[in-house]
Coordinates of C-alpha atoms and ligand atoms in Angstrom, one line a residue:
M1 CA 16.6 14.7 -2.8
L2 CA 17.9 12.3 -4.6
G3 CA 21.1 12.8 -6.6
I4 CA 22.5 10.2 -9.0
K5 CA 26.4 10.8 -9.9
D6 CA 28.1 10.0 -12.6
V7 CA 26.9 6.2 -12.6
H8 CA 28.7 4.0 -14.7
V9 CA 27.0 0.1 -14.9
R10 CA 28.9 -3.1 -16.7
Y11 CA 27.3 -6.1 -17.7
G12 CA 30.3 -8.2 -17.9
K13 CA 31.9 -6.2 -21.5
A14 CA 28.8 -4.4 -21.7
H15 CA 28.5 -0.7 -20.3
A16 CA 25.2 -0.2 -19.7
L17 CA 25.4 3.3 -17.7
K18 CA 28.2 5.4 -18.9
G19 CA 28.5 8.3 -16.2
V20 CA 25.0 9.0 -15.6
S21 CA 23.9 11.8 -13.6
V22 CA 19.6 12.7 -12.3
A23 CA 18.6 14.8 -9.4
V24 CA 15.2 14.8 -8.3
S25 CA 14.3 17.6 -5.9
E26 CA 11.2 17.3 -3.8
G27 CA 7.8 18.7 -5.0
E28 CA 9.3 17.0 -8.5
I29 CA 8.3 14.4 -10.9
V30 CA 11.0 14.0 -13.4
A31 CA 10.4 11.6 -16.5
L32 CA 13.7 9.5 -18.1
I33 CA 12.6 8.8 -22.0
G34 CA 14.7 6.8 -24.0
N35 CA 14.3 4.0 -26.5
N36 CA 14.5 0.1 -25.9
G37 CA 17.8 -0.8 -24.1
A38 CA 19.1 2.9 -23.1
G39 CA 19.4 1.8 -19.7
K40 CA 16.5 3.1 -18.4
T41 CA 15.6 -0.3 -16.1
T42 CA 19.6 -0.7 -15.5
L43 CA 19.5 3.0 -13.6
L44 CA 16.4 2.7 -11.3
N45 CA 17.7 -1.3 -11.1
T46 CA 20.7 0.4 -9.6
V47 CA 19.2 3.5 -7.3
S48 CA 17.1 0.6 -5.4
G49 CA 20.2 -1.7 -4.6
L50 CA 19.2 -4.6 -7.1
I51 CA 22.7 -3.6 -9.4
R52 CA 25.7 -2.6 -8.0
P53 CA 27.5 -0.2 -10.4
A54 CA 31.2 0.1 -11.0
S55 CA 31.3 3.4 -9.9
G56 CA 29.8 6.8 -8.8
D57 CA 27.6 7.9 -6.5
I58 CA 23.9 7.8 -5.1
V59 CA 22.8 10.0 -2.5
F60 CA 19.2 10.1 -1.0
E61 CA 18.4 12.7 1.6
A62 CA 21.8 12.7 2.9
T63 CA 22.8 9.4 3.1
N64 CA 25.0 7.5 0.7
V65 CA 22.7 4.7 -1.0
L66 CA 25.7 3.5 -2.8
G67 CA 26.1 -0.3 -2.0
A68 CA 23.2 -0.6 0.6
S69 CA 20.9 -3.3 0.4
A70 CA 17.8 -3.3 -1.6
E71 CA 15.7 -3.5 1.9
A72 CA 17.8 -0.9 3.5
I73 CA 17.1 1.6 0.5
V74 CA 13.4 0.4 0.8
R75 CA 13.1 1.4 4.6
L76 CA 14.7 4.4 3.8
G77 CA 11.6 5.3 1.8
L78 CA 12.5 5.3 -1.8
L79 CA 10.4 2.2 -3.3
H80 CA 10.8 0.9 -6.5
V81 CA 7.9 -0.4 -8.7
P82 CA 9.6 -2.5 -11.4
E83 CA 8.4 -3.1 -14.5
G84 CA 6.6 -6.3 -14.9
R85 CA 4.6 -5.3 -11.8
H86 CA 5.8 -8.7 -9.7
I87 CA 2.6 -9.1 -7.8
F88 CA 1.9 -12.1 -5.6
A89 CA -0.7 -14.3 -7.7
R90 CA -2.1 -16.5 -5.2
L91 CA -1.9 -13.7 -2.1
S92 CA -5.4 -11.7 -2.0
V93 CA -5.2 -8.2 -3.0
R94 CA -5.5 -7.3 0.4
E95 CA -2.4 -9.6 1.5
N96 CA -0.2 -8.2 -1.5
L97 CA -1.0 -4.9 0.2
R98 CA -0.1 -6.0 3.5
L99 CA 3.2 -7.3 2.5
G100 CA 3.8 -3.6 0.8
A101 CA 4.1 -2.7 4.4
F102 CA 6.5 -5.0 6.0
V103 CA 8.5 -2.3 6.8
R104 CA 6.1 -0.6 9.1
N105 CA 4.6 -1.6 12.5
G106 CA 1.5 -0.5 13.4
D107 CA -1.9 0.4 12.4
L108 CA -2.6 -0.4 8.8
S109 CA -6.2 0.8 8.7
A110 CA -5.3 4.5 7.1
D111 CA -3.2 3.4 4.4
F112 CA -6.0 0.7 3.5
D113 CA -8.0 3.7 3.0
R114 CA -5.5 5.9 1.8
V115 CA -4.8 3.0 -1.2
F116 CA -8.6 1.8 -2.1
G117 CA -9.4 5.5 -2.2
L118 CA -6.5 6.2 -4.7
F119 CA -7.8 3.1 -6.2
P120 CA -11.4 1.8 -5.5
I121 CA -11.5 -1.4 -7.6
L122 CA -8.7 -2.9 -5.5
K123 CA -11.5 -2.6 -2.4
E124 CA -13.9 -4.3 -4.5
R125 CA -11.0 -6.9 -5.6
A126 CA -9.6 -7.1 -2.3
K127 CA -10.2 -10.8 -1.6
Q128 CA -9.6 -12.3 -5.0
P129 CA -6.1 -13.6 -6.0
G130 CA -3.6 -10.9 -7.7
G131 CA -3.6 -12.9 -10.2
T132 CA -6.9 -13.1 -11.2
L133 CA -6.7 -9.1 -12.0
S134 CA -6.3 -7.7 -15.4
G135 CA -3.1 -6.4 -16.2
G136 CA -4.2 -2.5 -15.6
E137 CA -5.7 -3.5 -12.2
Q138 CA -2.0 -5.7 -11.7
Q139 CA -0.5 -2.1 -12.3
M140 CA -2.6 -0.2 -9.6
L141 CA -2.0 -3.0 -7.0
A142 CA 1.6 -2.5 -7.5
L143 CA 1.4 0.9 -7.2
A144 CA -0.7 0.9 -4.2
R145 CA 1.4 -2.0 -2.5
A146 CA 4.2 0.2 -2.8
L147 CA 2.1 3.0 -0.9
M148 CA 2.3 1.1 1.5
A149 CA 5.3 1.1 2.6
Q150 CA 4.7 5.3 3.0
P151 CA 7.4 6.1 0.8
K152 CA 9.2 9.3 0.6
M153 CA 9.6 8.8 -3.1
L154 CA 8.9 6.5 -6.0
L155 CA 11.0 4.9 -8.6
L156 CA 8.1 4.1 -11.6
D157 CA 9.7 1.9 -14.4
E158 CA 7.0 1.9 -17.3
P159 CA 4.0 2.2 -15.9
S160 CA 2.2 2.2 -19.3
L161 CA 3.5 -1.1 -20.3
G162 CA 0.8 -3.3 -22.1
L163 CA -2.3 -1.3 -21.1
A164 CA -5.1 -0.1 -22.6
P165 CA -5.4 3.4 -23.2
V166 CA -8.2 4.2 -20.7
M167 CA -6.0 1.9 -18.3
V168 CA -2.6 4.3 -19.0
E169 CA -4.9 7.1 -19.0
K170 CA -6.0 6.0 -15.2
I171 CA -2.7 4.8 -14.2
Y172 CA -1.3 8.6 -14.5
R173 CA -3.9 10.4 -13.4
T174 CA -3.2 8.4 -10.3
I175 CA 0.5 8.8 -10.6
V176 CA 0.0 12.7 -10.8
E177 CA -2.6 12.7 -7.6
I178 CA 0.4 10.7 -5.7
H179 CA 2.4 13.8 -6.6
Q180 CA -0.1 16.1 -5.3
Q181 CA -0.3 14.6 -2.1
G182 CA 3.3 14.9 -1.8
T183 CA 5.3 12.0 -3.1
P184 CA 8.1 12.6 -5.9
V185 CA 8.3 10.3 -8.7
L186 CA 11.0 9.4 -10.8
L187 CA 9.3 8.1 -13.8
V188 CA 10.6 6.1 -16.3
E189 CA 8.9 5.7 -20.1
Q190 CA 9.4 4.7 -23.8
N191 CA 6.1 6.6 -24.2
A192 CA 7.9 9.5 -24.3
F193 CA 4.4 12.1 -25.1
L194 CA 3.1 10.4 -21.8
A195 CA 6.0 10.8 -19.8
L196 CA 6.7 14.8 -20.8
N197 CA 3.4 15.8 -20.4
T198 CA 3.1 14.4 -16.7
A199 CA 6.7 15.4 -15.7
H200 CA 8.1 18.5 -14.6
R201 CA 11.7 17.7 -16.1
A202 CA 13.1 15.3 -18.1
Y203 CA 16.1 13.3 -18.9
V204 CA 16.5 11.7 -22.3
I205 CA 19.1 8.8 -22.2
E206 CA 20.8 7.0 -25.3
T207 CA 23.0 3.8 -25.0
G208 CA 23.9 5.1 -21.9
N209 CA 24.5 8.5 -21.9
I210 CA 22.3 11.2 -21.0
V211 CA 22.3 13.3 -24.3
L212 CA 19.6 16.1 -22.9
S213 CA 17.4 17.6 -20.2
G214 CA 15.5 20.5 -19.1
P215 CA 12.1 21.1 -18.4
A216 CA 9.5 18.9 -19.8
S217 CA 7.7 21.4 -21.9
E218 CA 11.2 22.5 -23.2
L219 CA 11.8 18.9 -24.2
L220 CA 7.9 18.6 -25.9
A221 CA 9.2 21.3 -28.0
N222 CA 12.8 20.5 -29.1
P223 CA 12.8 19.0 -32.5
A224 CA 15.1 16.6 -32.2
V225 CA 12.6 15.0 -29.1
Q226 CA 9.7 15.6 -32.1
K227 CA 11.8 13.3 -34.6
A228 CA 13.1 10.6 -32.2
Y229 CA 10.9 10.1 -29.6
L230 CA 7.3 11.9 -30.2
G231 CA 7.0 10.3 -34.1
G232 CA 8.0 13.8 -35.8
L233 CA 4.9 16.1 -33.9
Ligands
ATP1 P1 13.6 -1.0 -22.4 O1 12.7 -0.2 -22.0 O2 13.8 -2.4 -23.4 O3 13.6 -2.1 -20.9 P2 16.1 0.1 -20.9 O4 16.0 1.4 -21.5 O5 15.2 -0.2 -19.6 O6 15.2 -0.6 -22.1 P3 17.9 -1.8 -19.9 O7 17.0 -2.9 -19.5 O8 18.4 -0.9 -18.5 O9 17.2 -0.7 -21.2 O10 19.3 -2.4 -20.6 C1 20.6 -1.6 -20.7 C2 21.8 -2.3 -21.7 O11 22.0 -3.3 -20.9 C3 20.9 -3.4 -23.1 O12 21.8 -3.3 -24.1 C4 20.6 -4.5 -22.4 O13 21.3 -5.4 -23.1 C5 21.6 -4.7 -21.6 N1 21.3 -5.6 -20.0 C6 20.5 -5.3 -19.1 N2 20.9 -6.2 -18.5 C7 21.5 -7.4 -18.4 C8 22.0 -8.1 -18.0 N3 21.6 -8.8 -16.5 N4 23.2 -8.8 -19.0 C9 23.9 -8.2 -19.4 N5 23.0 -6.9 -20.2 C10 22.1 -6.6 -20.0

C-alpha cells in the first residue's frame, strides 16, 4: 500500500537517509525504531511531503507521491501526526477536530461520533481551548484530528513521547483499535519495547540506514536488538 524505495535525504552536507526502503501493506502496523537522530522523523516528513528527498521513490496506492505537496498527500488519505502534536492551542477541541476534516465536504457528525467514541475525554472537553488539555489529551486530540480526514493510512511520530505510562498505555490501546477498524499504521518510536509489542513488522534504523527488519516478534527475540534497544532484556 505504501512503498518507500531507496530514499536519500540530505540536509546540506549531512546525509540523513542513505537509501531507506520501507513498505507497509494493508492491515499492518509497522514500526520504525531507532535512537535519537537516526532519521525516523526525517523519513516520515519525507513521506508526507514536508521534505524533498535527493532521490528515491515513494508510492502510495499506485500513486507516486514523491514531490507532491503535503496537502495533496493528505487528500490521498495519507495522514501524518507529527511529534510534538501541533494542535491549535486557542481553538476549542471541536474546532481543532473540524480543521482535521478540511479535505472533506458534507456532514461530519458520524466522524465526531467516531472520535468521541474512541476518546470520550475529548467529548467532555469539546468546548475547551486545545491548549488547556494535558499532554496526553493533546496527543489524543492530534490523533483524533487526523481521523477526521478519514485517512487510509496513518503515520505516527512518537505518540508516547513525554507521556506518563498510564497515558501511553491508553494511546497505544487506541492505536490498536484504530488499526482494527481498518487503518494501517506506520509508527515511529524510540520506545522499542512498546513499538515491537504493538506492531506486526518492524524496521531498525541507525544513522540513516535500515539495519534490520522482520516480524516484530522476531526482533523482540533478537539478542542484538535486545542489547541495543531493549536495555539488554
Ligand atoms: P529523534 O528521535 O531525536 O527525533 P530521529 O530519528 O527522528 O531522531 P531525525 O530528526 O530524522 O532523527 O534526524 C536525522 C539526522 O538529520 C540527525 O542527525 C539530525 O541532526 C539531522 N537533521 C534533522 N533535521 C535537520 C535539519 N533541518 N537540518 C540539518 N540537519 C537535520
